[in-house]
Amino acid sequence: MRLSRRLMTATFLLGLCWQPVSSLAEPFPAPTEEVILTIDGKLGPDTPAGGIALDLSGLKALPATSFTTRTIWTDGAKTFTGVSLRRLLEMAGASGNTVWAEALNGYQVEMNIPELHPEFPIIAYQIDGVEFSRRDKGPLWIVYPYDLDERYRSEVSFATSVWQLQKMTVE
Ligand SMILES: Nc1nc2c(c(=O)[nH]1)N[C@H]1C(S)=C(S)[C@@H](COP(=O)(O)O)O[C@H]1N2
Ligand SMILES: [Mo]
């Protein structure tokens, strides 16, 4: 997928920082703290039984993406930092075309993996550089750079902006 010139410029202006994935085969660090995200389903052959379990440090050890945007849920522009959903699934060796994202409240939504942009949405673990609690839609929230492009202000983007994300299943 290629970024349009307009999107690239806007992305640059928004101060996006993106680092390439160092190695797709690199294993995820084993969790030592509270597990906040599990990924299961159709994943790579090295996946442990029961799926991939990640704690906050494990997520923070992965390449991070940041962008600043307003949202329909927060006041004023905020800087969100997290892991690109698409890249995380690639690192997990996802071999299906669909991912189900599931939240703490049982909300579930389906996303088409090939249609995901390489960088957006992200699974955000920080807002303005600080972790956020379940009360504030944390600790993990799927967010898009809504201000960047009209397509991120669509019903599909809003419906897949899952807060209190706790599980993803690849089908
Ligand atoms: N955890 C969680 N995230 C969720 C939802 C939900 O029920 N729970 N609803 C989704 C849908 S369908 C939409 S349109 C928006 C709704 O946000 P709102 O309830 O603030 O309008 O959040 C999305 N993210
Ligand atoms: Mo919705």
PDB file of N, CA and C in Angstrom, residues 9-108:
ATOM      1  N   THR A   9       2.518  14.086   3.507  1.00  0.00           N
ATOM      2  CA  THR A   9       2.809  15.416   4.026  1.00  0.00           C
ATOM      3  C   THR A   9       2.126  15.599   5.373  1.00  0.00           C
ATOM      4  N   ALA A  10       0.847  15.222   5.409  1.00  0.00           N
ATOM      5  CA  ALA A  10       0.097  15.383   6.647  1.00  0.00           C
ATOM      6  C   ALA A  10       0.724  14.528   7.749  1.00  0.00           C
ATOM      7  N   THR A  11       1.147  13.350   7.363  1.00  0.00           N
ATOM      8  CA  THR A  11       1.756  12.440   8.318  1.00  0.00           C
ATOM      9  C   THR A  11       3.019  13.051   8.895  1.00  0.00           C
ATOM     10  N   PHE A  12       3.818  13.636   7.983  1.00  0.00           N
ATOM     11  CA  PHE A  12       5.062  14.281   8.408  1.00  0.00           C
ATOM     12  C   PHE A  12       4.746  15.427   9.361  1.00  0.00           C
ATOM     13  N   LEU A  13       3.756  16.230   8.965  1.00  0.00           N
ATOM     14  CA  LEU A  13       3.419  17.398   9.775  1.00  0.00           C
ATOM     15  C   LEU A  13       2.903  16.993  11.138  1.00  0.00           C
ATOM     16  N   LEU A  14       2.251  15.867  11.200  1.00  0.00           N
ATOM     17  CA  LEU A  14       1.715  15.414  12.478  1.00  0.00           C
ATOM     18  C   LEU A  14       2.805  14.798  13.362  1.00  0.00           C
ATOM     19  N   GLY A  15       4.010  14.722  12.816  1.00  0.00           N
ATOM     20  CA  GLY A  15       5.126  14.243  13.633  1.00  0.00           C
ATOM     21  C   GLY A  15       5.105  12.739  13.849  1.00  0.00           C
ATOM     22  N   LEU A  16       4.613  12.034  12.868  1.00  0.00           N
ATOM     23  CA  LEU A  16       4.586  10.581  12.986  1.00  0.00           C
ATOM     24  C   LEU A  16       5.998  10.013  13.072  1.00  0.00           C
ATOM     25  N   CYS A  17       6.244   9.131  14.010  1.00  0.00           N
ATOM     26  CA  CYS A  17       7.520   8.424  13.969  1.00  0.00           C
ATOM     27  C   CYS A  17       7.243   6.941  13.811  1.00  0.00           C
ATOM     28  N   TRP A  18       7.876   6.368  12.841  1.00  0.00           N
ATOM     29  CA  TRP A  18       7.621   4.980  12.489  1.00  0.00           C
ATOM     30  C   TRP A  18       8.946   4.290  12.265  1.00  0.00           C
ATOM     31  N   GLN A  19       9.086   3.128  12.852  1.00  0.00           N
ATOM     32  CA  GLN A  19      10.314   2.372  12.653  1.00  0.00           C
ATOM     33  C   GLN A  19       9.956   1.039  12.006  1.00  0.00           C
ATOM     34  N   PRO A  20      10.774   0.576  11.087  1.00  0.00           N
ATOM     35  CA  PRO A  20      10.458  -0.697  10.459  1.00  0.00           C
ATOM     36  C   PRO A  20      10.613  -1.869  11.438  1.00  0.00           C
ATOM     37  N   VAL A  21       9.899  -2.921  11.161  1.00  0.00           N
ATOM     38  CA  VAL A  21       9.999  -4.129  11.969  1.00  0.00           C
ATOM     39  C   VAL A  21      11.369  -4.743  11.721  1.00  0.00           C
ATOM     40  N   SER A  22      12.098  -5.040  12.791  1.00  0.00           N
ATOM     41  CA  SER A  22      13.454  -5.529  12.604  1.00  0.00           C
ATOM     42  C   SER A  22      13.462  -6.951  12.040  1.00  0.00           C
ATOM     43  N   SER A  23      12.652  -7.805  12.610  1.00  0.00           N
ATOM     44  CA  SER A  23      12.612  -9.173  12.105  1.00  0.00           C
ATOM     45  C   SER A  23      11.239  -9.758  12.386  1.00  0.00           C
ATOM     46  N   LEU A  24      10.613 -10.253  11.345  1.00  0.00           N
ATOM     47  CA  LEU A  24       9.260 -10.797  11.520  1.00  0.00           C
ATOM     48  C   LEU A  24       9.280 -12.072  12.355  1.00  0.00           C
ATOM     49  N   ALA A  25      10.402 -12.766  12.344  1.00  0.00           N
ATOM     50  CA  ALA A  25      10.469 -14.034  13.061  1.00  0.00           C
ATOM     51  C   ALA A  25      10.792 -13.842  14.546  1.00  0.00           C
ATOM     52  N   GLU A  26      11.156 -12.618  14.907  1.00  0.00           N
ATOM     53  CA  GLU A  26      11.544 -12.345  16.288  1.00  0.00           C
ATOM     54  C   GLU A  26      10.416 -12.714  17.259  1.00  0.00           C
ATOM     55  N   PRO A  27      10.730 -13.504  18.269  1.00  0.00           N
ATOM     56  CA  PRO A  27       9.661 -13.888  19.188  1.00  0.00           C
ATOM     57  C   PRO A  27       9.237 -12.724  20.080  1.00  0.00           C
ATOM     58  N   PHE A  28       8.025 -12.804  20.562  1.00  0.00           N
ATOM     59  CA  PHE A  28       7.555 -11.784  21.498  1.00  0.00           C
ATOM     60  C   PHE A  28       8.150 -12.082  22.871  1.00  0.00           C
ATOM     61  N   PRO A  29       8.535 -11.024  23.587  1.00  0.00           N
ATOM     62  CA  PRO A  29       9.082 -11.272  24.918  1.00  0.00           C
ATOM     63  C   PRO A  29       8.021 -11.889  25.829  1.00  0.00           C
ATOM     64  N   ALA A  30       8.438 -12.886  26.616  1.00  0.00           N
ATOM     65  CA  ALA A  30       7.489 -13.543  27.522  1.00  0.00           C
ATOM     66  C   ALA A  30       7.035 -12.545  28.581  1.00  0.00           C
ATOM     67  N   PRO A  31       5.744 -12.528  28.913  1.00  0.00           N
ATOM     68  CA  PRO A  31       5.260 -11.556  29.896  1.00  0.00           C
ATOM     69  C   PRO A  31       5.771 -11.859  31.298  1.00  0.00           C
ATOM     70  N   THR A  32       6.144 -10.813  32.013  1.00  0.00           N
ATOM     71  CA  THR A  32       6.545 -10.960  33.417  1.00  0.00           C
ATOM     72  C   THR A  32       5.575 -10.196  34.314  1.00  0.00           C
ATOM     73  N   GLU A  33       4.787  -9.323  33.693  1.00  0.00           N
ATOM     74  CA  GLU A  33       3.796  -8.551  34.450  1.00  0.00           C
ATOM     75  C   GLU A  33       2.399  -9.009  34.022  1.00  0.00           C
ATOM     76  N   GLU A  34       1.396  -8.241  34.386  1.00  0.00           N
ATOM     77  CA  GLU A  34       0.012  -8.550  34.029  1.00  0.00           C
ATOM     78  C   GLU A  34      -0.143  -8.630  32.510  1.00  0.00           C
ATOM     79  N   VAL A  35      -0.756  -9.705  32.036  1.00  0.00           N
ATOM     80  CA  VAL A  35      -1.021  -9.845  30.603  1.00  0.00           C
ATOM     81  C   VAL A  35      -2.181  -8.924  30.238  1.00  0.00           C
ATOM     82  N   ILE A  36      -1.949  -8.031  29.275  1.00  0.00           N
ATOM     83  CA  ILE A  36      -3.023  -7.101  28.896  1.00  0.00           C
ATOM     84  C   ILE A  36      -3.560  -7.366  27.493  1.00  0.00           C
ATOM     85  N   LEU A  37      -2.870  -8.225  26.746  1.00  0.00           N
ATOM     86  CA  LEU A  37      -3.361  -8.542  25.404  1.00  0.00           C
ATOM     87  C   LEU A  37      -2.988  -9.979  25.043  1.00  0.00           C
ATOM     88  N   THR A  38      -3.967 -10.719  24.548  1.00  0.00           N
ATOM     89  CA  THR A  38      -3.649 -12.031  23.995  1.00  0.00           C
ATOM     90  C   THR A  38      -4.055 -12.057  22.527  1.00  0.00           C
ATOM     91  N   ILE A  39      -3.257 -12.777  21.755  1.00  0.00           N
ATOM     92  CA  ILE A  39      -3.533 -12.936  20.323  1.00  0.00           C
ATOM     93  C   ILE A  39      -3.558 -14.436  20.059  1.00  0.00           C
ATOM     94  N   ASP A  40      -4.675 -14.916  19.482  1.00  0.00           N
ATOM     95  CA  ASP A  40      -4.731 -16.348  19.167  1.00  0.00           C
ATOM     96  C   ASP A  40      -5.351 -16.559  17.789  1.00  0.00           C
ATOM     97  N   GLY A  41      -5.591 -17.804  17.453  1.00  0.00           N
ATOM     98  CA  GLY A  41      -6.155 -18.130  16.138  1.00  0.00           C
ATOM     99  C   GLY A  41      -5.072 -18.544  15.168  1.00  0.00           C
ATOM    100  N   LYS A  42      -5.241 -18.170  13.898  1.00  0.00           N
ATOM    101  CA  LYS A  42      -4.317 -18.582  12.832  1.00  0.00           C
ATOM    102  C   LYS A  42      -3.048 -17.736  12.877  1.00  0.00           C
ATOM    103  N   LEU A  43      -2.047 -18.237  13.592  1.00  0.00           N
ATOM    104  CA  LEU A  43      -0.788 -17.500  13.758  1.00  0.00           C
ATOM    105  C   LEU A  43       0.374 -18.353  13.280  1.00  0.00           C
ATOM    106  N   GLY A  44       1.571 -17.811  13.411  1.00  0.00           N
ATOM    107  CA  GLY A  44       2.771 -18.496  12.928  1.00  0.00           C
ATOM    108  C   GLY A  44       3.023 -19.803  13.670  1.00  0.00           C
ATOM    109  N   PRO A  45       3.866 -20.666  13.079  1.00  0.00           N
ATOM    110  CA  PRO A  45       4.127 -21.988  13.652  1.00  0.00           C
ATOM    111  C   PRO A  45       4.818 -21.953  15.027  1.00  0.00           C
ATOM    112  N   ASP A  46       5.497 -20.840  15.341  1.00  0.00           N
ATOM    113  CA  ASP A  46       6.198 -20.758  16.628  1.00  0.00           C
ATOM    114  C   ASP A  46       5.299 -20.300  17.779  1.00  0.00           C
ATOM    115  N   THR A  47       4.033 -20.057  17.467  1.00  0.00           N
ATOM    116  CA  THR A  47       3.124 -19.538  18.485  1.00  0.00           C
ATOM    117  C   THR A  47       2.934 -20.541  19.617  1.00  0.00           C
ATOM    118  N   PRO A  48       3.081 -20.082  20.870  1.00  0.00           N
ATOM    119  CA  PRO A  48       2.840 -20.989  21.982  1.00  0.00           C
ATOM    120  C   PRO A  48       1.373 -21.442  22.029  1.00  0.00           C
ATOM    121  N   ALA A  49       1.134 -22.627  22.590  1.00  0.00           N
ATOM    122  CA  ALA A  49      -0.240 -23.106  22.775  1.00  0.00           C
ATOM    123  C   ALA A  49      -0.975 -22.068  23.614  1.00  0.00           C
ATOM    124  N   GLY A  50      -2.187 -21.735  23.218  1.00  0.00           N
ATOM    125  CA  GLY A  50      -2.937 -20.711  23.957  1.00  0.00           C
ATOM    126  C   GLY A  50      -2.717 -19.327  23.393  1.00  0.00           C
ATOM    127  N   GLY A  51      -1.799 -19.201  22.444  1.00  0.00           N
ATOM    128  CA  GLY A  51      -1.611 -17.918  21.773  1.00  0.00           C
ATOM    129  C   GLY A  51      -0.502 -17.078  22.374  1.00  0.00           C
ATOM    130  N   ILE A  52      -0.401 -15.860  21.862  1.00  0.00           N
ATOM    131  CA  ILE A  52       0.632 -14.922  22.302  1.00  0.00           C
ATOM    132  C   ILE A  52       0.060 -14.081  23.440  1.00  0.00           C
ATOM    133  N   ALA A  53       0.819 -13.989  24.525  1.00  0.00           N
ATOM    134  CA  ALA A  53       0.390 -13.166  25.659  1.00  0.00           C
ATOM    135  C   ALA A  53       1.381 -12.020  25.821  1.00  0.00           C
ATOM    136  N   LEU A  54       0.850 -10.822  25.917  1.00  0.00           N
ATOM    137  CA  LEU A  54       1.729  -9.652  26.015  1.00  0.00           C
ATOM    138  C   LEU A  54       1.415  -8.818  27.249  1.00  0.00           C
ATOM    139  N   ASP A  55       2.455  -8.373  27.898  1.00  0.00           N
ATOM    140  CA  ASP A  55       2.284  -7.380  28.962  1.00  0.00           C
ATOM    141  C   ASP A  55       2.695  -6.015  28.386  1.00  0.00           C
ATOM    142  N   LEU A  56       2.573  -4.981  29.192  1.00  0.00           N
ATOM    143  CA  LEU A  56       2.874  -3.632  28.701  1.00  0.00           C
ATOM    144  C   LEU A  56       4.316  -3.514  28.220  1.00  0.00           C
ATOM    145  N   SER A  57       5.254  -4.083  28.974  1.00  0.00           N
ATOM    146  CA  SER A  57       6.663  -3.996  28.554  1.00  0.00           C
ATOM    147  C   SER A  57       6.880  -4.682  27.213  1.00  0.00           C
ATOM    148  N   GLY A  58       6.192  -5.793  27.017  1.00  0.00           N
ATOM    149  CA  GLY A  58       6.306  -6.514  25.751  1.00  0.00           C
ATOM    150  C   GLY A  58       5.816  -5.674  24.585  1.00  0.00           C
ATOM    151  N   LEU A  59       4.714  -4.976  24.793  1.00  0.00           N
ATOM    152  CA  LEU A  59       4.188  -4.103  23.735  1.00  0.00           C
ATOM    153  C   LEU A  59       5.123  -2.927  23.492  1.00  0.00           C
ATOM    154  N   LYS A  60       5.660  -2.383  24.583  1.00  0.00           N
ATOM    155  CA  LYS A  60       6.557  -1.235  24.455  1.00  0.00           C
ATOM    156  C   LYS A  60       7.871  -1.603  23.788  1.00  0.00           C
ATOM    157  N   ALA A  61       8.220  -2.893  23.828  1.00  0.00           N
ATOM    158  CA  ALA A  61       9.464  -3.339  23.205  1.00  0.00           C
ATOM    159  C   ALA A  61       9.324  -3.429  21.679  1.00  0.00           C
ATOM    160  N   LEU A  62       8.096  -3.352  21.181  1.00  0.00           N
ATOM    161  CA  LEU A  62       7.867  -3.449  19.733  1.00  0.00           C
ATOM    162  C   LEU A  62       7.984  -2.061  19.104  1.00  0.00           C
ATOM    163  N   PRO A  63       8.209  -2.010  17.776  1.00  0.00           N
ATOM    164  CA  PRO A  63       8.308  -0.707  17.109  1.00  0.00           C
ATOM    165  C   PRO A  63       7.045   0.117  17.366  1.00  0.00           C
ATOM    166  N   ALA A  64       7.242   1.383  17.734  1.00  0.00           N
ATOM    167  CA  ALA A  64       6.116   2.235  18.124  1.00  0.00           C
ATOM    168  C   ALA A  64       5.780   3.255  17.051  1.00  0.00           C
ATOM    169  N   THR A  65       4.510   3.611  17.001  1.00  0.00           N
ATOM    170  CA  THR A  65       4.023   4.678  16.132  1.00  0.00           C
ATOM    171  C   THR A  65       3.317   5.704  17.008  1.00  0.00           C
ATOM    172  N   SER A  66       3.541   6.984  16.727  1.00  0.00           N
ATOM    173  CA  SER A  66       2.845   8.045  17.454  1.00  0.00           C
ATOM    174  C   SER A  66       2.180   8.987  16.478  1.00  0.00           C
ATOM    175  N   PHE A  67       1.027   9.504  16.839  1.00  0.00           N
ATOM    176  CA  PHE A  67       0.426  10.590  16.074  1.00  0.00           C
ATOM    177  C   PHE A  67      -0.448  11.413  16.988  1.00  0.00           C
ATOM    178  N   THR A  68      -0.688  12.638  16.543  1.00  0.00           N
ATOM    179  CA  THR A  68      -1.510  13.562  17.329  1.00  0.00           C
ATOM    180  C   THR A  68      -2.808  13.792  16.582  1.00  0.00           C
ATOM    181  N   THR A  69      -3.902  13.614  17.295  1.00  0.00           N
ATOM    182  CA  THR A  69      -5.200  13.798  16.664  1.00  0.00           C
ATOM    183  C   THR A  69      -6.243  14.132  17.720  1.00  0.00           C
ATOM    184  N   ARG A  70      -7.329  14.721  17.258  1.00  0.00           N
ATOM    185  CA  ARG A  70      -8.505  14.813  18.108  1.00  0.00           C
ATOM    186  C   ARG A  70      -9.283  13.513  17.933  1.00  0.00           C
ATOM    187  N   THR A  71     -10.158  13.226  18.866  1.00  0.00           N
ATOM    188  CA  THR A  71     -11.049  12.076  18.713  1.00  0.00           C
ATOM    189  C   THR A  71     -12.446  12.527  19.141  1.00  0.00           C
ATOM    190  N   ILE A  72     -13.447  11.719  18.796  1.00  0.00           N
ATOM    191  CA  ILE A  72     -14.807  12.083  19.220  1.00  0.00           C
ATOM    192  C   ILE A  72     -15.029  11.764  20.693  1.00  0.00           C
ATOM    193  N   TRP A  73     -14.017  11.143  21.330  1.00  0.00           N
ATOM    194  CA  TRP A  73     -14.184  10.728  22.723  1.00  0.00           C
ATOM    195  C   TRP A  73     -13.372  11.570  23.713  1.00  0.00           C
ATOM    196  N   THR A  74     -12.419  12.347  23.178  1.00  0.00           N
ATOM    197  CA  THR A  74     -11.525  13.070  24.091  1.00  0.00           C
ATOM    198  C   THR A  74     -11.591  14.574  23.802  1.00  0.00           C
ATOM    199  N   ASP A  75     -11.132  15.365  24.750  1.00  0.00           N
ATOM    200  CA  ASP A  75     -11.132  16.823  24.594  1.00  0.00           C
ATOM    201  C   ASP A  75      -9.795  17.291  24.035  1.00  0.00           C
ATOM    202  N   GLY A  76      -9.811  17.990  22.925  1.00  0.00           N
ATOM    203  CA  GLY A  76      -8.587  18.550  22.348  1.00  0.00           C
ATOM    204  C   GLY A  76      -7.723  17.476  21.715  1.00  0.00           C
ATOM    205  N   ALA A  77      -6.634  17.919  21.079  1.00  0.00           N
ATOM    206  CA  ALA A  77      -5.730  16.991  20.413  1.00  0.00           C
ATOM    207  C   ALA A  77      -4.891  16.244  21.440  1.00  0.00           C
ATOM    208  N   LYS A  78      -4.709  14.956  21.193  1.00  0.00           N
ATOM    209  CA  LYS A  78      -3.891  14.113  22.073  1.00  0.00           C
ATOM    210  C   LYS A  78      -2.873  13.381  21.208  1.00  0.00           C
ATOM    211  N   THR A  79      -1.743  13.075  21.806  1.00  0.00           N
ATOM    212  CA  THR A  79      -0.748  12.271  21.115  1.00  0.00           C
ATOM    213  C   THR A  79      -0.873  10.825  21.587  1.00  0.00           C
ATOM    214  N   PHE A  80      -1.152   9.950  20.629  1.00  0.00           N
ATOM    215  CA  PHE A  80      -1.311   8.529  20.929  1.00  0.00           C
ATOM    216  C   PHE A  80      -0.058   7.786  20.496  1.00  0.00           C
ATOM    217  N   THR A  81       0.388   6.887  21.338  1.00  0.00           N
ATOM    218  CA  THR A  81       1.555   6.064  21.030  1.00  0.00           C
ATOM    219  C   THR A  81       1.181   4.601  21.210  1.00  0.00           C
ATOM    220  N   GLY A  82       1.601   3.797  20.249  1.00  0.00           N
ATOM    221  CA  GLY A  82       1.301   2.375  20.340  1.00  0.00           C
ATOM    222  C   GLY A  82       1.907   1.610  19.183  1.00  0.00           C
ATOM    223  N   VAL A  83       1.373   0.432  18.952  1.00  0.00           N
ATOM    224  CA  VAL A  83       1.898  -0.479  17.943  1.00  0.00           C
ATOM    225  C   VAL A  83       0.903  -0.561  16.784  1.00  0.00           C
ATOM    226  N   SER A  84       1.395  -0.476  15.574  1.00  0.00           N
ATOM    227  CA  SER A  84       0.525  -0.633  14.403  1.00  0.00           C
ATOM    228  C   SER A  84      -0.149  -2.006  14.463  1.00  0.00           C
ATOM    229  N   LEU A  85      -1.462  -2.004  14.317  1.00  0.00           N
ATOM    230  CA  LEU A  85      -2.217  -3.264  14.364  1.00  0.00           C
ATOM    231  C   LEU A  85      -1.740  -4.219  13.273  1.00  0.00           C
ATOM    232  N   ARG A  86      -1.596  -3.692  12.092  1.00  0.00           N
ATOM    233  CA  ARG A  86      -1.184  -4.517  10.944  1.00  0.00           C
ATOM    234  C   ARG A  86       0.193  -5.149  11.178  1.00  0.00           C
ATOM    235  N   ARG A  87       1.121  -4.326  11.680  1.00  0.00           N
ATOM    236  CA  ARG A  87       2.476  -4.835  11.919  1.00  0.00           C
ATOM    237  C   ARG A  87       2.500  -5.860  13.044  1.00  0.00           C
ATOM    238  N   LEU A  88       1.700  -5.618  14.064  1.00  0.00           N
ATOM    239  CA  LEU A  88       1.642  -6.571  15.172  1.00  0.00           C
ATOM    240  C   LEU A  88       1.152  -7.928  14.654  1.00  0.00           C
ATOM    241  N   LEU A  89       0.133  -7.893  13.817  1.00  0.00           N
ATOM    242  CA  LEU A  89      -0.402  -9.141  13.271  1.00  0.00           C
ATOM    243  C   LEU A  89       0.625  -9.821  12.375  1.00  0.00           C
ATOM    244  N   GLU A  90       1.372  -9.019  11.617  1.00  0.00           N
ATOM    245  CA  GLU A  90       2.424  -9.590  10.778  1.00  0.00           C
ATOM    246  C   GLU A  90       3.497 -10.246  11.636  1.00  0.00           C
ATOM    247  N   MET A  91       3.889  -9.555  12.720  1.00  0.00           N
ATOM    248  CA  MET A  91       4.903 -10.112  13.618  1.00  0.00           C
ATOM    249  C   MET A  91       4.421 -11.407  14.262  1.00  0.00           C
ATOM    250  N   ALA A  92       3.116 -11.489  14.464  1.00  0.00           N
ATOM    251  CA  ALA A  92       2.535 -12.691  15.072  1.00  0.00           C
ATOM    252  C   ALA A  92       2.368 -13.813  14.050  1.00  0.00           C
ATOM    253  N   GLY A  93       2.695 -13.515  12.796  1.00  0.00           N
ATOM    254  CA  GLY A  93       2.575 -14.516  11.737  1.00  0.00           C
ATOM    255  C   GLY A  93       1.137 -14.808  11.354  1.00  0.00           C
ATOM    256  N   ALA A  94       0.256 -13.818  11.518  1.00  0.00           N
ATOM    257  CA  ALA A  94      -1.163 -14.007  11.206  1.00  0.00           C
ATOM    258  C   ALA A  94      -1.333 -14.534   9.789  1.00  0.00           C
ATOM    259  N   SER A  95      -2.060 -15.627   9.647  1.00  0.00           N
ATOM    260  CA  SER A  95      -2.216 -16.226   8.320  1.00  0.00           C
ATOM    261  C   SER A  95      -3.667 -16.222   7.846  1.00  0.00           C
ATOM    262  N   GLY A  96      -4.561 -15.626   8.594  1.00  0.00           N
ATOM    263  CA  GLY A  96      -5.951 -15.486   8.152  1.00  0.00           C
ATOM    264  C   GLY A  96      -6.196 -14.089   7.631  1.00  0.00           C
ATOM    265  N   ASN A  97      -7.354 -13.865   7.043  1.00  0.00           N
ATOM    266  CA  ASN A  97      -7.691 -12.551   6.487  1.00  0.00           C
ATOM    267  C   ASN A  97      -8.520 -11.688   7.426  1.00  0.00           C
ATOM    268  N   THR A  98      -8.933 -12.284   8.540  1.00  0.00           N
ATOM    269  CA  THR A  98      -9.843 -11.585   9.444  1.00  0.00           C
ATOM    270  C   THR A  98      -9.269 -11.574  10.843  1.00  0.00           C
ATOM    271  N   VAL A  99      -9.433 -10.441  11.512  1.00  0.00           N
ATOM    272  CA  VAL A  99      -9.086 -10.416  12.933  1.00  0.00           C
ATOM    273  C   VAL A  99     -10.302  -9.904  13.706  1.00  0.00           C
ATOM    274  N   TRP A 100     -10.603 -10.609  14.783  1.00  0.00           N
ATOM    275  CA  TRP A 100     -11.640 -10.163  15.708  1.00  0.00           C
ATOM    276  C   TRP A 100     -10.956  -9.477  16.872  1.00  0.00           C
ATOM    277  N   ALA A 101     -11.400  -8.279  17.168  1.00  0.00           N
ATOM    278  CA  ALA A 101     -10.884  -7.558  18.337  1.00  0.00           C
ATOM    279  C   ALA A 101     -11.957  -7.607  19.409  1.00  0.00           C
ATOM    280  N   GLU A 102     -11.552  -7.942  20.608  1.00  0.00           N
ATOM    281  CA  GLU A 102     -12.504  -8.115  21.701  1.00  0.00           C
ATOM    282  C   GLU A 102     -12.118  -7.256  22.897  1.00  0.00           C
ATOM    283  N   ALA A 103     -13.114  -6.579  23.426  1.00  0.00           N
ATOM    284  CA  ALA A 103     -12.879  -5.670  24.555  1.00  0.00           C
ATOM    285  C   ALA A 103     -13.339  -6.289  25.860  1.00  0.00           C
ATOM    286  N   LEU A 104     -12.944  -5.615  26.926  1.00  0.00           N
ATOM    287  CA  LEU A 104     -13.294  -6.014  28.289  1.00  0.00           C
ATOM    288  C   LEU A 104     -14.806  -6.154  28.477  1.00  0.00           C
ATOM    289  N   ASN A 105     -15.578  -5.292  27.829  1.00  0.00           N
ATOM    290  CA  ASN A 105     -17.043  -5.326  28.002  1.00  0.00           C
ATOM    291  C   ASN A 105     -17.707  -6.333  27.068  1.00  0.00           C
ATOM    292  N   GLY A 106     -16.907  -7.167  26.385  1.00  0.00           N
ATOM    293  CA  GLY A 106     -17.470  -8.180  25.504  1.00  0.00           C
ATOM    294  C   GLY A 106     -17.715  -7.679  24.087  1.00  0.00           C
ATOM    295  N   TYR A 107     -17.510  -6.377  23.862  1.00  0.00           N
ATOM    296  CA  TYR A 107     -17.666  -5.846  22.500  1.00  0.00           C
ATOM    297  C   TYR A 107     -16.688  -6.547  21.570  1.00  0.00           C
ATOM    298  N   GLN A 108     -17.184  -6.984  20.416  1.00  0.00           N
ATOM    299  CA  GLN A 108     -16.345  -7.683  19.443  1.00  0.00           C
ATOM    300  C   GLN A 108     -16.564  -7.075  18.079  1.00  0.00           C
TER     301      GLN A 108
END
